Amino acid sequence: EEAFWEIWTRREAVIKAIGENVFAKIPSVLKTKIEIDGKEWFLQRVEILGVDEVPFGAICTNREPVDVHFFRL
């Protein structure tokens, strides 16, 4: 079950970063660096403290991400 949410949150982060819809064809989100239309995108898992269900999310940026370890809601 965690693997499903890991993929889901990473895919959602990519879709939002590139401004596409949920039907967009994107490369595998299992990597930390992907290429879309000649641009490099970086994915990073983010742990969320104080949340019982799906205690993580993902960030996708066109720059190498800084170290983000935790944030509180």
mmCIF file of C-alpha atoms in Angstrom:
data_model
loop_
_atom_site.group_PDB
_atom_site.id
_atom_site.type_symbol
_atom_site.label_atom_id
_atom_site.label_comp_id
_atom_site.label_asym_id
_atom_site.label_seq_id
_atom_site.Cartn_x
_atom_site.Cartn_y
_atom_site.Cartn_z
ATOM 1 C CA GLU A 1 0.000 0.000 0.000
ATOM 2 C CA GLU A 2 2.816 2.438 0.789
ATOM 3 C CA ALA A 3 4.325 1.823 -2.655
ATOM 4 C CA PHE A 4 1.046 2.930 -4.282
ATOM 5 C CA TRP A 5 1.018 6.205 -2.335
ATOM 6 C CA GLU A 6 4.720 6.757 -3.013
ATOM 7 C CA ILE A 7 4.127 6.545 -6.775
ATOM 8 C CA TRP A 8 0.896 8.549 -6.557
ATOM 9 C CA THR A 9 2.446 11.481 -4.669
ATOM 10 C CA ARG A 10 5.524 11.543 -6.905
ATOM 11 C CA ARG A 11 3.401 11.490 -10.078
ATOM 12 C CA GLU A 12 1.152 14.224 -8.701
ATOM 13 C CA ALA A 13 4.196 16.369 -7.890
ATOM 14 C CA VAL A 14 5.510 16.003 -11.461
ATOM 15 C CA ILE A 15 2.139 16.771 -13.039
ATOM 16 C CA LYS A 16 1.776 19.932 -10.941
ATOM 17 C CA ALA A 17 5.360 21.036 -11.636
ATOM 18 C CA ILE A 18 4.989 20.763 -15.413
ATOM 19 C CA GLY A 19 1.430 22.130 -15.453
ATOM 20 C CA GLU A 20 -0.211 19.081 -17.000
ATOM 21 C CA ASN A 21 -3.315 17.055 -16.215
ATOM 22 C CA VAL A 22 -3.589 13.574 -14.706
ATOM 23 C CA PHE A 23 -3.663 11.989 -18.169
ATOM 24 C CA ALA A 24 -0.263 13.371 -19.164
ATOM 25 C CA LYS A 25 2.321 10.869 -20.321
ATOM 26 C CA ILE A 26 5.344 11.219 -18.085
ATOM 27 C CA PRO A 27 8.407 9.023 -17.538
ATOM 28 C CA SER A 28 8.789 6.749 -14.534
ATOM 29 C CA VAL A 29 8.585 8.672 -11.271
ATOM 30 C CA LEU A 30 10.640 6.059 -9.429
ATOM 31 C CA LYS A 31 13.861 7.906 -10.259
ATOM 32 C CA THR A 32 15.123 11.045 -8.523
ATOM 33 C CA LYS A 33 15.890 12.780 -11.839
ATOM 34 C CA ILE A 34 13.721 12.575 -14.955
ATOM 35 C CA GLU A 35 13.674 14.340 -18.308
ATOM 36 C CA ILE A 36 10.533 15.792 -19.881
ATOM 37 C CA ASP A 37 10.659 17.673 -23.190
ATOM 38 C CA GLY A 38 14.407 18.164 -22.864
ATOM 39 C CA LYS A 39 14.224 19.593 -19.326
ATOM 40 C CA GLU A 40 15.563 17.915 -16.204
ATOM 41 C CA TRP A 41 13.213 17.540 -13.235
ATOM 42 C CA PHE A 42 14.179 16.394 -9.759
ATOM 43 C CA LEU A 43 11.968 14.419 -7.399
ATOM 44 C CA GLN A 44 12.343 14.238 -3.656
ATOM 45 C CA ARG A 45 10.324 12.472 -0.975
ATOM 46 C CA VAL A 46 9.213 14.627 1.969
ATOM 47 C CA GLU A 47 8.363 13.111 5.336
ATOM 48 C CA ILE A 48 5.390 14.674 7.122
ATOM 49 C CA LEU A 49 5.369 14.587 10.904
ATOM 50 C CA GLY A 50 2.132 14.195 12.832
ATOM 51 C CA VAL A 51 0.219 12.411 10.067
ATOM 52 C CA ASP A 52 -0.828 8.793 10.474
ATOM 53 C CA GLU A 53 -2.051 7.993 6.954
ATOM 54 C CA VAL A 54 0.371 8.545 4.073
ATOM 55 C CA PRO A 55 3.007 10.311 6.195
ATOM 56 C CA PHE A 56 4.980 11.542 3.178
ATOM 57 C CA GLY A 57 4.649 13.583 0.037
ATOM 58 C CA ALA A 58 6.861 14.561 -2.870
ATOM 59 C CA ILE A 59 8.430 17.649 -4.367
ATOM 60 C CA CYS A 60 9.282 18.058 -8.045
ATOM 61 C CA THR A 61 11.436 20.977 -9.167
ATOM 62 C CA ASN A 62 13.507 21.940 -12.189
ATOM 63 C CA ARG A 63 16.464 22.629 -9.881
ATOM 64 C CA GLU A 64 18.282 20.177 -7.689
ATOM 65 C CA PRO A 65 16.307 20.304 -4.456
ATOM 66 C CA VAL A 66 17.712 21.479 -1.179
ATOM 67 C CA ASP A 67 17.525 19.120 1.763
ATOM 68 C CA VAL A 68 13.911 19.006 2.885
ATOM 69 C CA HIS A 69 13.459 16.447 5.593
ATOM 70 C CA PHE A 70 10.308 17.312 7.492
ATOM 71 C CA PHE A 71 7.524 19.813 7.733
ATOM 72 C CA ARG A 72 4.452 20.074 9.918
ATOM 73 C CA LEU A 73 0.897 20.639 8.749
#
